[in-house]
């Protein structure tokens, strides 16, 4: 499944280098929770 991750303000440094305009497309497993995605991206 593909999702768009958007981060703002103090969280933008956590985006991958290839992110554009504070967002990135991610391929994630079906059924993933928001909490799991936050952990997967190493977000605080």
Coordinates of N, CA and C in Angstrom, one line a residue:
X1 N 0.9 -1.2 0.0 CA 0.0 0.0 0.0 C 0.9 1.2 0.0
X2 N 0.5 2.2 -0.7 CA 1.3 3.5 -0.8 C 0.6 4.6 0.0
X3 N 1.4 5.3 0.9 CA 0.8 6.4 1.6 C 1.8 7.6 1.5
X4 N 1.2 8.8 1.7 CA 2.0 10.0 1.7 C 2.3 10.4 3.1
X5 N 3.5 10.6 3.5 CA 3.9 11.0 4.8 C 4.3 12.5 4.7
X6 N 3.6 13.3 5.4 CA 3.9 14.8 5.5 C 4.4 15.2 6.9
X7 N 5.5 15.8 6.9 CA 6.0 16.3 8.2 C 6.3 17.8 8.1
X8 N 6.1 18.5 9.2 CA 6.2 19.9 9.3 C 7.1 20.4 10.5
X9 N 7.6 21.6 10.4 CA 8.3 22.2 11.5 C 9.5 21.4 11.9
X10 N 9.6 21.1 13.2 CA 10.8 20.4 13.8 C 10.9 19.0 13.3
X11 N 9.9 18.4 12.7 CA 10.0 17.0 12.2 C 10.5 16.9 10.8
X12 N 10.6 18.0 10.1 CA 11.1 17.8 8.7 C 12.5 17.2 8.6
X13 N 13.4 17.3 9.5 CA 14.7 16.7 9.4 C 14.6 15.1 9.4
X14 N 13.5 14.6 9.8 CA 13.3 13.1 9.8 C 12.8 12.6 8.5
X15 N 12.5 13.4 7.5 CA 12.1 13.0 6.2 C 13.3 12.4 5.5
X16 N 13.1 11.4 4.6 CA 14.2 10.9 3.8 C 14.8 12.0 2.9
X17 N 16.0 11.9 2.4 CA 16.6 12.9 1.6 C 15.9 13.2 0.3
X18 N 15.2 12.2 -0.3 CA 14.5 12.3 -1.5 C 13.1 13.0 -1.4
X19 N 12.7 13.4 -0.2 CA 11.4 14.0 0.1 C 11.4 15.4 -0.6
X20 N 10.2 15.7 -1.1 CA 10.0 17.0 -1.7 C 8.8 17.7 -1.1
X21 N 9.0 19.0 -0.8 CA 7.9 19.8 -0.2 C 7.3 19.2 1.0
X22 N 8.2 18.8 1.9 CA 7.8 18.2 3.2 C 7.0 16.9 3.1
X23 N 7.1 16.2 2.0 CA 6.3 14.9 1.9 C 7.1 13.9 1.1
X24 N 6.7 12.6 1.4 CA 7.4 11.5 0.7 C 6.3 10.4 0.5
X25 N 6.4 9.7 -0.6 CA 5.5 8.5 -0.8 C 6.3 7.3 -0.2
X26 N 5.5 6.5 0.6 CA 6.1 5.3 1.2 C 5.3 4.1 0.8
X27 N 6.0 3.0 0.6 CA 5.3 1.7 0.4 C 5.3 1.0 1.7
X28 N 4.1 0.8 2.3 CA 4.0 0.2 3.6 C 3.1 -1.1 3.5
X29 N 3.3 -2.0 4.4 CA 2.4 -3.2 4.4 C 1.0 -2.9 4.6
X30 N 0.1 -3.7 4.0 CA -1.4 -3.5 4.3 C -1.6 -3.7 5.7
X31 N -2.5 -2.9 6.3 CA -2.9 -3.1 7.7 C -1.9 -2.4 8.7
X32 N -0.9 -1.7 8.2 CA 0.0 -1.1 9.2 C -0.7 0.0 9.9
X33 N -0.4 0.2 11.2 CA -1.0 1.3 12.0 C -0.2 2.5 11.9
X34 N -0.7 3.6 12.3 CA 0.0 4.9 12.3 C 1.2 4.8 13.3
X35 N 1.0 4.2 14.4 CA 2.1 4.0 15.4 C 3.2 3.2 14.8
X36 N 2.9 2.1 14.1 CA 3.9 1.3 13.4 C 4.7 2.1 12.4
X37 N 4.0 2.9 11.6 CA 4.6 3.7 10.6 C 5.6 4.7 11.3
X38 N 5.1 5.3 12.4 CA 6.0 6.3 13.1 C 7.3 5.6 13.5
X39 N 7.1 4.4 14.1 CA 8.3 3.6 14.5 C 9.2 3.2 13.4
X40 N 8.6 2.8 12.3 CA 9.3 2.4 11.1 C 10.2 3.6 10.5
X41 N 9.7 4.8 10.7 CA 10.4 6.0 10.2 C 11.3 6.6 11.2
X42 N 11.4 6.0 12.4 CA 12.2 6.5 13.5 C 11.8 7.9 13.9
X43 N 10.5 8.2 13.9 CA 10.1 9.5 14.3 C 10.0 9.6 15.9
X44 N 10.2 10.8 16.4 CA 10.1 10.9 17.9 C 8.7 10.9 18.3

